[in-house]
Structure formats: C-alpha cells, structure tokens
Coordinates of C-alpha atoms in Angstrom, one line a residue:
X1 CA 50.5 1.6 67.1
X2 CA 47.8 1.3 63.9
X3 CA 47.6 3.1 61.6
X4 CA 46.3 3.0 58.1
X5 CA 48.3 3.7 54.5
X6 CA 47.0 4.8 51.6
X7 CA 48.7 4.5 48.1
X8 CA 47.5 5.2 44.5
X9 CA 46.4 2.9 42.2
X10 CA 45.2 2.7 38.7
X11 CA 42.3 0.3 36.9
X12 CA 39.2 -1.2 38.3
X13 CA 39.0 -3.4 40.9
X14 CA 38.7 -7.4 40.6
X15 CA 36.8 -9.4 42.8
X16 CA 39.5 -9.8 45.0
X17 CA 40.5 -5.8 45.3
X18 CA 43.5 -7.0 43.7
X19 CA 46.0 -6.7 41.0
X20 CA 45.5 -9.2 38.2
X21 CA 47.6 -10.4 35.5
X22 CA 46.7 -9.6 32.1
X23 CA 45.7 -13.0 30.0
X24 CA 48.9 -14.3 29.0
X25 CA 47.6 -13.2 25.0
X26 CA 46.9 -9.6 25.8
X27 CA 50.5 -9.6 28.2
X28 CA 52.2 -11.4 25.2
X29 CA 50.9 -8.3 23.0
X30 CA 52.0 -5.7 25.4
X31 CA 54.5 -7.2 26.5
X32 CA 56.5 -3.6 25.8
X33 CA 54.7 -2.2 28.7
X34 CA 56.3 -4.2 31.3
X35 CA 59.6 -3.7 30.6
X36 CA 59.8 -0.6 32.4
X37 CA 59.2 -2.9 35.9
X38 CA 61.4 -6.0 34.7
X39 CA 64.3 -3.6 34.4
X40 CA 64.2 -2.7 37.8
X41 CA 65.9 -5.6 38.9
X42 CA 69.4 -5.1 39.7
X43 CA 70.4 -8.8 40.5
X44 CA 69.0 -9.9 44.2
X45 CA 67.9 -6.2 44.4
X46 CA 65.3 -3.9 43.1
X47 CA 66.7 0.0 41.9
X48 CA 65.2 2.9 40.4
X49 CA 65.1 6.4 40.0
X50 CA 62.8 7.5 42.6
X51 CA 63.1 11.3 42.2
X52 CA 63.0 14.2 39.8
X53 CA 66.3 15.7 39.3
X54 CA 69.3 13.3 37.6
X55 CA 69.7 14.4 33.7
X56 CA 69.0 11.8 30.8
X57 CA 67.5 9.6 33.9
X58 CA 63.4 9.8 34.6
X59 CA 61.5 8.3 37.6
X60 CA 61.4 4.8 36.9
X61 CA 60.6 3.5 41.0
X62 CA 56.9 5.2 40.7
X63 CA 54.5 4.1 43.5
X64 CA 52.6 2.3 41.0
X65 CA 56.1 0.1 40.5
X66 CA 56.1 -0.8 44.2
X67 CA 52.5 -1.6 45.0
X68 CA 53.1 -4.0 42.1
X69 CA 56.3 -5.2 42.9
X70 CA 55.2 -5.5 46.5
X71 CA 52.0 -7.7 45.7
X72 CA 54.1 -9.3 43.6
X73 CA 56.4 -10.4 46.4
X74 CA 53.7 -11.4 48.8
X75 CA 52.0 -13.7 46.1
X76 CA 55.7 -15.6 45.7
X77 CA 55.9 -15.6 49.3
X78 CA 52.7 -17.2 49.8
X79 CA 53.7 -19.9 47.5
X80 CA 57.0 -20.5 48.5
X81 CA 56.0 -20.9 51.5
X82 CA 53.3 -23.0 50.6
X83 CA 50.8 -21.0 52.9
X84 CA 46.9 -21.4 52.2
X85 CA 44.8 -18.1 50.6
X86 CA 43.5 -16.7 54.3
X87 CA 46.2 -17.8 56.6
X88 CA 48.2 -14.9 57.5
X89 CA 51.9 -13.5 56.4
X90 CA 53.6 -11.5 58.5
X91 CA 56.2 -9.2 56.6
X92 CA 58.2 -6.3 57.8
X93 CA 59.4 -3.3 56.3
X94 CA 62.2 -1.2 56.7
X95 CA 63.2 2.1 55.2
X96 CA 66.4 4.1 55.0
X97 CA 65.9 8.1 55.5
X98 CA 66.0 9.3 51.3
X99 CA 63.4 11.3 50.7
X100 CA 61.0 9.2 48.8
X101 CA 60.3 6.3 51.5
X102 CA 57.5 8.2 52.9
X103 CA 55.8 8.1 49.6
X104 CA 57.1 4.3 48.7
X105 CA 56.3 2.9 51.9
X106 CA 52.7 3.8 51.6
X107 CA 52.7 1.7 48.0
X108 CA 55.0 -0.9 49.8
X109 CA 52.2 -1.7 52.4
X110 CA 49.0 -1.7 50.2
X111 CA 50.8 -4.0 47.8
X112 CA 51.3 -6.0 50.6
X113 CA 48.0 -6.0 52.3
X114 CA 46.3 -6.6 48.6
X115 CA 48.7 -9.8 48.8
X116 CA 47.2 -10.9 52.1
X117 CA 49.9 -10.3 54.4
X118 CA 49.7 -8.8 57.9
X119 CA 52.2 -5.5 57.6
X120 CA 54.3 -4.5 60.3
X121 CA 56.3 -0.5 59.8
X122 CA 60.0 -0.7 61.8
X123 CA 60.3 3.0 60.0
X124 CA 63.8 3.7 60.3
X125 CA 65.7 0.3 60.1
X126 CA 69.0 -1.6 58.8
X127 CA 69.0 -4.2 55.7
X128 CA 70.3 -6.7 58.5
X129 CA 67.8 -5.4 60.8
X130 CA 65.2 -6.2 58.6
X131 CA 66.2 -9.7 58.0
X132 CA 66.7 -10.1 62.2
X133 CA 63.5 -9.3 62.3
X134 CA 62.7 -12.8 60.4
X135 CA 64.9 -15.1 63.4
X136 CA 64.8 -12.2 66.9
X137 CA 62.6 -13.4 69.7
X138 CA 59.1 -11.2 69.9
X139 CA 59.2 -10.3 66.0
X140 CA 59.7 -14.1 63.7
X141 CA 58.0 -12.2 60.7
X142 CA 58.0 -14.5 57.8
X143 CA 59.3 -12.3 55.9
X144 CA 60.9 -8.7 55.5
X145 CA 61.8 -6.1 53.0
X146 CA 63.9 -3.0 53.4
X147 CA 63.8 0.2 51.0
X148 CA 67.1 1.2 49.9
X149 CA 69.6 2.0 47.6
X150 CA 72.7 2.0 49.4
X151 CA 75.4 4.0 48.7
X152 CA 73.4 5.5 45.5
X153 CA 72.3 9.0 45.2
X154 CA 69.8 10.3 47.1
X155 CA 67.1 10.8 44.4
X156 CA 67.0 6.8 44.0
X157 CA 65.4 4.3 46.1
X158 CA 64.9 0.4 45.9
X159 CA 63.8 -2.7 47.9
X160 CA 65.6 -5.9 49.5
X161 CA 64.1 -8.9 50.0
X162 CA 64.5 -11.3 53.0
X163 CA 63.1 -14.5 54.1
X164 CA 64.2 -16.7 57.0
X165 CA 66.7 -18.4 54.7
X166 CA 68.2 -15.0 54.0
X167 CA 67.9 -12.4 51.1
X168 CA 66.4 -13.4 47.5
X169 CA 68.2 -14.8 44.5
X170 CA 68.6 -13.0 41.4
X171 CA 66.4 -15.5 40.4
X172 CA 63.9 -15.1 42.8
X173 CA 63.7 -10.8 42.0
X174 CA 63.1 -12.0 38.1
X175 CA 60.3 -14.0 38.9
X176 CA 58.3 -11.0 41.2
X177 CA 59.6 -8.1 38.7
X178 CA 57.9 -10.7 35.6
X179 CA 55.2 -10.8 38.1
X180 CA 54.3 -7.5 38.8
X181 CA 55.4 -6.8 35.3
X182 CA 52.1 -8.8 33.9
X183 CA 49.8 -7.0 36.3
X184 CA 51.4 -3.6 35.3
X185 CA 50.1 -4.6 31.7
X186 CA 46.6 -5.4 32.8
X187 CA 46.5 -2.8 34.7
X188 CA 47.1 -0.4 31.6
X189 CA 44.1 -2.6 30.1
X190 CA 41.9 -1.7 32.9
X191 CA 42.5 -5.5 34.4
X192 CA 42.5 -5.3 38.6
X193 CA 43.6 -2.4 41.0
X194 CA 42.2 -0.8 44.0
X195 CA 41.3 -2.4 47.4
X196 CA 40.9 -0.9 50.8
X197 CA 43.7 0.8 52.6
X198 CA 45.7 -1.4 54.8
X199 CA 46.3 -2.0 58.5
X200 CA 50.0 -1.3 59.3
X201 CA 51.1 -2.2 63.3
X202 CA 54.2 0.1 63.7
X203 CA 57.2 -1.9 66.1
X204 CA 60.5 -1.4 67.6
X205 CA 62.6 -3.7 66.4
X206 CA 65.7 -1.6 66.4
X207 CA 66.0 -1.8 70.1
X208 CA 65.9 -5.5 70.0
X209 CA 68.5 -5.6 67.1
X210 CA 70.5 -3.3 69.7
X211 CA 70.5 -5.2 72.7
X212 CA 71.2 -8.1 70.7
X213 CA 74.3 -6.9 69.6
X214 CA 75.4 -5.7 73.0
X215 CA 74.7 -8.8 74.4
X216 CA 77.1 -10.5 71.8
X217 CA 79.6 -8.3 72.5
X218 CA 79.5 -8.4 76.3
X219 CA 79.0 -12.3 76.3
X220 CA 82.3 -12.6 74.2
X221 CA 84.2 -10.1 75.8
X222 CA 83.6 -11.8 79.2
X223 CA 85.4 -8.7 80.9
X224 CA 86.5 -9.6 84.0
X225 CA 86.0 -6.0 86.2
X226 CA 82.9 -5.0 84.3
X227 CA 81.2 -6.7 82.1
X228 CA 78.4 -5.0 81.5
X229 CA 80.2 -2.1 80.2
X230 CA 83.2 -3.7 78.2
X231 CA 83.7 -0.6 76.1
X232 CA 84.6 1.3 79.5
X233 CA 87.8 3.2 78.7
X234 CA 88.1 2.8 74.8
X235 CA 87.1 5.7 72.3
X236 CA 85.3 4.7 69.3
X237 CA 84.0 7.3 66.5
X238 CA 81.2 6.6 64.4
X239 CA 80.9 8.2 61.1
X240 CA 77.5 7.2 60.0
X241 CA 77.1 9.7 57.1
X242 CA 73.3 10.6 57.6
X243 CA 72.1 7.1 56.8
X244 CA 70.7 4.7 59.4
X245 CA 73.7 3.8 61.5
X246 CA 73.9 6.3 64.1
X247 CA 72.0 3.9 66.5
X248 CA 75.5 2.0 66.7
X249 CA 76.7 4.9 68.9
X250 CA 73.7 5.6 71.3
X251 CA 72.2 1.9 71.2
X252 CA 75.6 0.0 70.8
X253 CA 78.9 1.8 72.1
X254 CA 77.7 4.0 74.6
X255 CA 75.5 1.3 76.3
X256 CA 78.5 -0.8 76.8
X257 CA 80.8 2.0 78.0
X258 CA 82.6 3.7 75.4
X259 CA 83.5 7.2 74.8
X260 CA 82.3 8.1 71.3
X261 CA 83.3 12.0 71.2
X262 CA 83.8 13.3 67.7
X263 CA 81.3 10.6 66.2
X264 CA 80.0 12.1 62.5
X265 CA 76.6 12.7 60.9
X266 CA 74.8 10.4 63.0
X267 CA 71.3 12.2 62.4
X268 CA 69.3 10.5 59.5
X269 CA 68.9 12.9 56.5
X270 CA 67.8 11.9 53.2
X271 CA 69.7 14.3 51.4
X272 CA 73.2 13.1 52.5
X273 CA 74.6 16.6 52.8
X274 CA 77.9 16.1 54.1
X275 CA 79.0 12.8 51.7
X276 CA 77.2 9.6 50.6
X277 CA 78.1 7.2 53.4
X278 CA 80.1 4.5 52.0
X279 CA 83.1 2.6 53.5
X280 CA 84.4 3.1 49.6
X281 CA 84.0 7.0 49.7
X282 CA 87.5 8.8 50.2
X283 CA 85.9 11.8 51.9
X284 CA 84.1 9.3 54.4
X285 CA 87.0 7.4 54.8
X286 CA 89.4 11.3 55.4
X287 CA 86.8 12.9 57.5
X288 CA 86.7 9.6 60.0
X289 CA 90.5 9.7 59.8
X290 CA 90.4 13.3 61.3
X291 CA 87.9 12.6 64.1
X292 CA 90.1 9.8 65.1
X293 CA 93.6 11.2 65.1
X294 CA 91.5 14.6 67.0
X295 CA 90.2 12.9 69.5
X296 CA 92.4 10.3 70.1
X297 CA 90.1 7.1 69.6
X298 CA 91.0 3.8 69.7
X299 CA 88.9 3.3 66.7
X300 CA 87.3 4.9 64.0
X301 CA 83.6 3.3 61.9
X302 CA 81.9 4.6 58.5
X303 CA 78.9 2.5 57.5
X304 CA 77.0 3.1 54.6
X305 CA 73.5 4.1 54.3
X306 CA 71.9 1.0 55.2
X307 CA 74.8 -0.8 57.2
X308 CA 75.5 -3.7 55.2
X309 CA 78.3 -2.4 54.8
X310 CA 81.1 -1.0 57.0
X311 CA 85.0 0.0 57.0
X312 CA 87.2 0.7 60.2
X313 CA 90.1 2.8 61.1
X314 CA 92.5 2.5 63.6
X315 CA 94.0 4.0 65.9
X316 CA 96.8 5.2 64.0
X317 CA 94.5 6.8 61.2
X318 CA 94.8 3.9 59.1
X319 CA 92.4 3.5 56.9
X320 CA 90.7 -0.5 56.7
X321 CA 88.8 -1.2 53.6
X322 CA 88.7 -3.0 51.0
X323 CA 91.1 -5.9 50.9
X324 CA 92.2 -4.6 53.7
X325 CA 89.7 -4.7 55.8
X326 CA 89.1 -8.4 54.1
X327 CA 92.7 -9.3 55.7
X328 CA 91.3 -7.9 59.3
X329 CA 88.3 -9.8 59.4
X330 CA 90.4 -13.1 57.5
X331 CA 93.1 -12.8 60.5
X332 CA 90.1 -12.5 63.1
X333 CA 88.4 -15.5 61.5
X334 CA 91.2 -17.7 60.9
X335 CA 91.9 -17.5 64.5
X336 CA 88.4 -18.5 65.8
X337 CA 88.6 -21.1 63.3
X338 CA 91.8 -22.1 61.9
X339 CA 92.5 -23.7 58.4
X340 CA 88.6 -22.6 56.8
X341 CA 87.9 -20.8 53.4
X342 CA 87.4 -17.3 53.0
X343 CA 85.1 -16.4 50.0
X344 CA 86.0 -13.3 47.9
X345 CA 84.8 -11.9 44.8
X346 CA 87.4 -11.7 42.4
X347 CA 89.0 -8.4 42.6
X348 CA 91.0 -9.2 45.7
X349 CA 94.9 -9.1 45.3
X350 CA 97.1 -11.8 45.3
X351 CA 98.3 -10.7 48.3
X352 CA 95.6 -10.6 50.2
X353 CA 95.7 -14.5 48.7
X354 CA 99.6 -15.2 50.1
X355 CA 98.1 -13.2 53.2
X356 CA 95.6 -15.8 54.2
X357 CA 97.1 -18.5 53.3
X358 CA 100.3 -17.5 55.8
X359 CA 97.7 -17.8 58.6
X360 CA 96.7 -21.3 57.6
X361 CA 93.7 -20.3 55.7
X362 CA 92.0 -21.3 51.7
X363 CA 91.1 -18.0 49.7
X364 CA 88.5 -19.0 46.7
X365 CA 87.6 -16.0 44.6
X366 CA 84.5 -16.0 43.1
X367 CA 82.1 -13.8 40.7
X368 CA 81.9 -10.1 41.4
X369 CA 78.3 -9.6 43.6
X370 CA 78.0 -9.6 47.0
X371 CA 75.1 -12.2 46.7
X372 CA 77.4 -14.1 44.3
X373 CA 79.8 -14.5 47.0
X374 CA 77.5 -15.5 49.7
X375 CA 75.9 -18.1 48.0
X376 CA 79.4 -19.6 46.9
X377 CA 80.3 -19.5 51.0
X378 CA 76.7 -21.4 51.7
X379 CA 77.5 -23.5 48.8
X380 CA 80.9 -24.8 49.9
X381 CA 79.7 -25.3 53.3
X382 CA 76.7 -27.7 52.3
X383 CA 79.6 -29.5 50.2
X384 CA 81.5 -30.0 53.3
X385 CA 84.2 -27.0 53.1
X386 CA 84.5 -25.5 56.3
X387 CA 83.8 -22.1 55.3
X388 CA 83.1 -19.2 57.9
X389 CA 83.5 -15.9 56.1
X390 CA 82.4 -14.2 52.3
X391 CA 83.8 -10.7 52.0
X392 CA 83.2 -8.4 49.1
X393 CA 86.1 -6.0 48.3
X394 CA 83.1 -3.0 48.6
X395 CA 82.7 -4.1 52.5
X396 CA 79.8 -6.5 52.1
X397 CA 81.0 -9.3 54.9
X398 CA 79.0 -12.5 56.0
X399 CA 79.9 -14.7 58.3
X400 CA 78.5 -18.7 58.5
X401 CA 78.1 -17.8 62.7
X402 CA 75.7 -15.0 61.7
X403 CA 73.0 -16.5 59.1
X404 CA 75.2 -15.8 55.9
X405 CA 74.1 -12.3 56.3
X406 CA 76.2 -9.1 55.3
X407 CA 76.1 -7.1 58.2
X408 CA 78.0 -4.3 58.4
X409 CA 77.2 -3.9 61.9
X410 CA 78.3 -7.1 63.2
X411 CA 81.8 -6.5 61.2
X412 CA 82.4 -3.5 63.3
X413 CA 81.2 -6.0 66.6
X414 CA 83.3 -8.7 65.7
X415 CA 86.5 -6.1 65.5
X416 CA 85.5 -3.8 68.5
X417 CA 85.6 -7.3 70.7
X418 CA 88.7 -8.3 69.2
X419 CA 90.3 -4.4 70.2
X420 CA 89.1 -5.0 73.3
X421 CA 90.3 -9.0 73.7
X422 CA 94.0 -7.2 72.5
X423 CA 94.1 -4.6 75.1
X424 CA 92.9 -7.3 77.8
X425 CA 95.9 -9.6 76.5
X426 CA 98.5 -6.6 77.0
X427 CA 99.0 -6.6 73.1
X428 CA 100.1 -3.0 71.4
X429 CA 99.3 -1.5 68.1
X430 CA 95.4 -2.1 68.2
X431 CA 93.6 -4.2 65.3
X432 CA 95.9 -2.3 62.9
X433 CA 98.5 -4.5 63.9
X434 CA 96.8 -7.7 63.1
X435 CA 97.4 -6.4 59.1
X436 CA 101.0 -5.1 59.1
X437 CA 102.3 -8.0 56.8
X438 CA 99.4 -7.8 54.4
X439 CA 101.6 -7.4 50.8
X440 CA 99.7 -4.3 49.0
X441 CA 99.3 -3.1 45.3
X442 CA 101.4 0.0 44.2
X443 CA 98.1 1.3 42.6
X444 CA 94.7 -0.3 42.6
X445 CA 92.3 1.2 40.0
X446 CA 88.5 0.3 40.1
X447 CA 87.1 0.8 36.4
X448 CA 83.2 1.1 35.7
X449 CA 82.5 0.4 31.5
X450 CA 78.8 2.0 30.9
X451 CA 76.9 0.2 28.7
X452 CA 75.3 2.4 25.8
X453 CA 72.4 2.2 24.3
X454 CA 69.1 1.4 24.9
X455 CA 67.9 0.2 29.2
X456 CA 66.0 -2.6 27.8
X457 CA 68.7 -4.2 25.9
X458 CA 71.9 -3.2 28.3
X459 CA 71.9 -7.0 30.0
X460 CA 72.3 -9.0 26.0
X461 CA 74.4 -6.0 25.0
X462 CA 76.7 -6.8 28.8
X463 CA 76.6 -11.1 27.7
X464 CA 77.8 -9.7 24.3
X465 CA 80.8 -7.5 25.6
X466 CA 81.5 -10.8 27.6
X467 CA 81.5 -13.7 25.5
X468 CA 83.6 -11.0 23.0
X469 CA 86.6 -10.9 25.6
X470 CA 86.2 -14.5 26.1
X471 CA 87.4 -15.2 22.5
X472 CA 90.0 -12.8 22.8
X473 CA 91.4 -14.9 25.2
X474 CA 90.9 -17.7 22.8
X475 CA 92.1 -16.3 19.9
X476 CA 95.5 -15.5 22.2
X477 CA 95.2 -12.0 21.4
X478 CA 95.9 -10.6 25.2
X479 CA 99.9 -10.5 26.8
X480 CA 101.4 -14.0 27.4
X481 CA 99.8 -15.4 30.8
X482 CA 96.4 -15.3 30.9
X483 CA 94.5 -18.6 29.4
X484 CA 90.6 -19.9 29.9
X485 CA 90.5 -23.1 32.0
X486 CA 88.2 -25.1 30.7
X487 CA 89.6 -28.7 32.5
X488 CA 86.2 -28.7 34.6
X489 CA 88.1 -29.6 38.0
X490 CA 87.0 -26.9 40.0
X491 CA 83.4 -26.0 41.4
X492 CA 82.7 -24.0 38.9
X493 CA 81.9 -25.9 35.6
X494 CA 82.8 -24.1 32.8
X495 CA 84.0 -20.5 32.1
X496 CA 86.6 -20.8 34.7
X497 CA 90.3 -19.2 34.0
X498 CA 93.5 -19.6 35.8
X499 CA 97.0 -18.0 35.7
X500 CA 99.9 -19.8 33.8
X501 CA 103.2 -17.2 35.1
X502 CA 105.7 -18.7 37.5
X503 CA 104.2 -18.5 40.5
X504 CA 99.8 -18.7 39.6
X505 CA 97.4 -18.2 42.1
X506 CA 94.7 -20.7 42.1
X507 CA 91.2 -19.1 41.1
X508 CA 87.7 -20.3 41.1
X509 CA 85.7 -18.1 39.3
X510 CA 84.6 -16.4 36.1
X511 CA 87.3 -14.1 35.8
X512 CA 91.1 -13.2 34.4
X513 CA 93.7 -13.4 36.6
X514 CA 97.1 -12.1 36.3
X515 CA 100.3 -12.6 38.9
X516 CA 100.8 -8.8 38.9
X517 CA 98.4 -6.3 40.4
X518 CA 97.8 -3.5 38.5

C-alpha cells in the first residue's frame, strides 16, 4: 500500500527541497540554537520529551527535531555507504504504540524522502524487527530505524538506528544530531526547508519476523511426534504490558502449539495503563508471577515496550531477571558452546562470576551500556576470543549466533526450546532448575545520581563527578580494597580497576569492584 506523509517544516526551500546547513560562520554564531537537537542524543540512541505533560520537562522531540534528525541520518547513510546522489536507499521504519508516533512518523518519512531514500512504513514493529528487516529474505532494506523510548514514560518518544552491521555507535548518533543540529540553525536563518510530501510503501514485515522465529524454534526443537507444533502441551504466559510484544503469543506460541491462557496486556496502547513494560518493573514482574502460578504454566514472559528486552519466570513463580536471568541464558550458552566468554556490564555479582566460571565459562565485565557491552562481545571475537553472549543486567542480551543483536524475543526463543529440550530429556524442575546454584546478594540496590544543573552542560558536569571519584581512589580516601589498575594488561587501556581482598575477581572495565555485594 502507498500512501503519502506530510510533516511541517520551517524556512524556504533550497534548490534541492532540502534542508541545508547554515555556513559554518553563521552556525559558529548560533551555535546556541542547536543545542536543543545535539542534546538529544542519549548514547547510540536519540530521546526526548515528545509530549505535554511531565513538570520542569518541555517538548524537546518536536517534529521539526525529527525531520532534521531524519535527513540527517539518510545523508550519513548515503555516505557511509558510499551510494551516489540518485541511486536509491531503502530504509524502514518502525514505531512502538506511544501516542506521538503518528505525528513523529510523518516527520520521520519526509526527512527521509528529502534525504533521497525510498521509505518503507512496518507501523507497529520491534527494535529487532526493524533491524531484521535489514538481513530477512523479501525486505534487505539498507537501513532501518525504529521510534522508541523503551521502558520511558509514555509522553517521550525517540529513534534507533540500524544498518546491516547492526545499530549505531554513540559516535555515529553525534555526528547526525551535529548534523541536523547545523540545519536546525539555518533553518532559524531562513536557510533550506520544505519539499514535496513523500511516497511511503506500507509492508508486513512482522509476519516474516514471526515465522522466522517459529521456524528457529521448530528446526532446533526437532520434536520427534510433532514438529510443527513443538509447543503442543506446554503453557506459556505472555505479559507484554501494552507495548509491541503481544505478537509473540498469536504469531509465535500459539502457531507452534502452546497454550497461552492468562497471557497479559497484549493489546498495544500508548498510554501503558496497567504498568510500563519492563522486565525490571516489580509490578510486571508480580502480575506475570500470578498469571503463572493461576494458570499453571510452564512458563511465564514480560518484554518491554519494544522487546529488546525480556525477563522469564518459571514455573515455580520464580522470577528470572537480572543476573539472574544472565545465569539462565550463561548455563544455556555454555552448553551449546562450552569454555566461551560471556560479556556483562559491570554491575553483575561476583557470583554470577563464580557461577559461570563453575560451568567452564570466562565472565569479562565491561562499561555500563547495553551498546557498551555489545561492542566489547564483537570486539573480543574479531581478537580471536570465542565470545557467544553480551547480557546487560536490565535484560538487554545478544548473542554472536544472532547478528550481535539485543533481542528480547529471541532470549525468550532460545529458553522456550531449551524447556522444551528438558521435558523431551525427562529432566524435572523446568529452566528454573538450570539456576539453583547461582550464589545471590542479600540485598542488591540500583542507585540513579541526577545531575543538576543546566541540560547543556550535564555530560562535562557527569566527566567531572568522574574523574572526582577517580582521585579519591587515588588519594586512598575510600575503605581498604579498592585500587585503580593502571598496569595496562587488560583490553582496556587505561582507567581499568581491580580488587586487592583475598579472593579478587578479575575485572575489565571502568569500574570499582569490591569482593562483597552490597
């Protein structure tokens, strides 16, 4: 289907119908103007306010921002790719159910078309989705982006970036937000803007993300007496909290067989009504328990709003998230592929550390950031350490078999055929079971330090708070045991710290590390 989006713009129209950038004199003078754009970026991602309605916090991801930001893009792309002016881009776009994507979208695509590229509308999609989208059979889009903000409330919105090698850098993001940040100024200046409304073909790729996971799951599986249907007999809930993973149930489970009575929220609504879906959220995490223990599944699944991210529980009512759900998916891994590295970011326990290593396996934690993790995993591979799986302690998983990509979807797949290779093998107490040694923390506190002051300045004013900490531990001002490692052996060149107690666990990363959890 074809059909035409219209967005806003502002300033007169160059010769192109595009956005230009402001002469770099006149973007030097305003230079001001931009920032409201350039602090978008949220590392790999882009985040904003999108709606009215959060005190002390006004619309920052305006329409405007994203036609920009979205021009912005398909210039980079163009180059990256090292594509002529003329020959076509294909990039699609995703959107998770908040309120604003209607609105966004429309921006999304004329920035977009203004960049040259051919637009193609999966409306209602996953981040992983969007990135399939770039590798499935039928679709091989160049690129994609999907317009999220996760687990954030429902008044703010965002955008992800994907090529075929996977999502953007940090790096990358800077470079389009500076971008789009130089045609915002000329744009006040009355540089560039309007062009004709573009062409957007709507597709289905949902339904081919579907049936591409089913057919993982039944080829794997292999059942013996049905194998088409695999899930025949087991009882899985879904608790997709309103976001964009109810097709798991209808598209996924039931397809292959399984019961999924007492699944939660599976209809999209932007408002999130019931709780925000987040594998992190307690009330998720209670209300999935419930459904479980009620209906007496063999397994319980809460994604968040775009599925990147998922947590499990099991049949007992356990709840799986966090490290624990990092010691599932280690013990999974580790048997697939025994002796490799799993990647963490460095708020993992030590005994999720003692846990992997007890099946054979190397834990490196690394810098908090999902992307920060993923990129270590790719990095270790290409310097020849077998590396198959990057978790994130907020559910963010990759997996070397599936692209590097944090799929909260393909977690759930990977467990749901393990459950099933269990019960097959006549083993008891479900993937639960697989975790019962995992040493825990008596209490595990997650502490968020705002930073005050001005937007514009919050990054130097974060470096600051940093480097101050860092010569605390200089200085020897913080409780016998903690030291910075500056001996240069490990991967990571400078910054590094390790623990000197009686029995340290080996770090690589910028962080502090203690033998006690607290």
């Amino acid at each position: 289907m074809t059909t035409r989006a219209t967005a806003s713009s502002r300033g007169q129209p160059s010769a192109t119908g595009g956005w230009v950038e402001a002469p770099a004199g006149v973007a030097a003078a305003a230079g001001e103007e931009g920032d409201s754009i350039r602090r978008l970026q949220n590392g790999p991602d882009v985040r904003g306010v999108a709606l009215e309605g959060e005190k002390g916090r006004p619309v920052d991801l305006t329409p405007l921002a994203v036609e920009l930001i979205a021009e912005s893009f398909g210039e980079w792309l163009r180059e990256e790719l090292q594509r002529p002016a003329g020959e076509e881009l294909r990039v699609s776009v995703g959107r998770d159910p908040r309120l604003s994507g209607a609105r966004l979208s429309a921006a999304l695509f004329a920035g977009l078309a203004r960049a040259g590229c051919s637009v193609f509308d999966m409306g209602l999609a996953t981040t992983p989705a969007c990135f399939m989208s770039t590798t499935l059979p039928r679709f091989n889009y160049d690129a994609s982006i999907m317009m999220t903000a996760s687990h954030l409330p429902y008044t703010r919105n965002g955008l992800k970036f994907f090529t075929k090698r996977g999502g953007l850098t940090s790096g990358d993001v800077e470079e389009i937000c500076d971008r789009a940040a130089r045609k915002y100024v000329a744009g006040k200046m009355g540089f560039g803007g309007g062009g004709m409304p573009p062409v957007v073909m709507r597709v289905d790729l949902m339904s081919a993300y579907a049936q591409h996971l089913r057919d993982i799951i039944k080829q794997r599986v292999a059942h013996p007496a049905h194998y088409d249907t695999p899930l025949k007999g087991f009882k899985v809930v879904v608790n997709a909290g309103n976001g964009c993973g109810g097709f798991f149930t209808w598209d996924v489970l039931e397809k292959l067989g399984a019961d999924t009575t007492g699944s939660l929220h599976l209809e999209p609504d932007g408002t999130f009504p019931n709780h925000m879906p987040n594998p992190e959220d307690a009330t998720a995490m209670s209300l999935t328990r419930d459904a479980v223990l009620a209906n007496g599944a063999d397994l319980g699944v809460v994604f968040d709003t775009d599925v990147d991210r998922s947590g499990v529980v099991d049949g007992t009512g356990a709840a799986i998230n966090g490290d624990r759900l990092i010691a599932l998916m280690s013990a999974i891994v580790l048997d697939e592929h025994p002796g490799t590295t799993v990647v963490t970011d460095a708020r993992a326990s030590d005994g999720l550390t003692r846990f992997i290593a007890s099946r054979g396996g190397h834990h490196c934690l690394y810098r908090v950031g999902y992307r920060n993790v993923i990129d270590k995993g790719v990095q270790l591979n290409t310097d020849g350490v077998e590396t198959h799986l990057m978790m994130e302690t907020t559910g963010h998983g990759a997996l070397k078999e599936n692209y590097f990509l944090d799929d909260g979807a393909y977690m759930v797949v990977k467990i749901v055929i393990e459950m099933v290779r269990m019960k097959l093998a006549g083993l008891e107490g479900g993937v639960g079971s697989l975790i019962k040694d995992l040493e825990e923390p008596a209490e595990s506190v997650l502490l968020r330090m705002n930073i005050l002051g001005e937007p514009k300045h919050a990054k130097q004013r974060g470096t600051m708070a940093v480097e101050a900490f860092k010569e605390y531990i200089q200085e020897d001002k913080l409780s016998a045991g903690w030291v910075l490692d500056d001996c240069g052996d490990c991967s990571v060149g400078e910054g590094c710290l390790v623990d000197t107690n009686d029995h340290p666990i080996d770090v690589d990363a910028y962080m502090y590390s203690s033998s006690n959890d607290y």
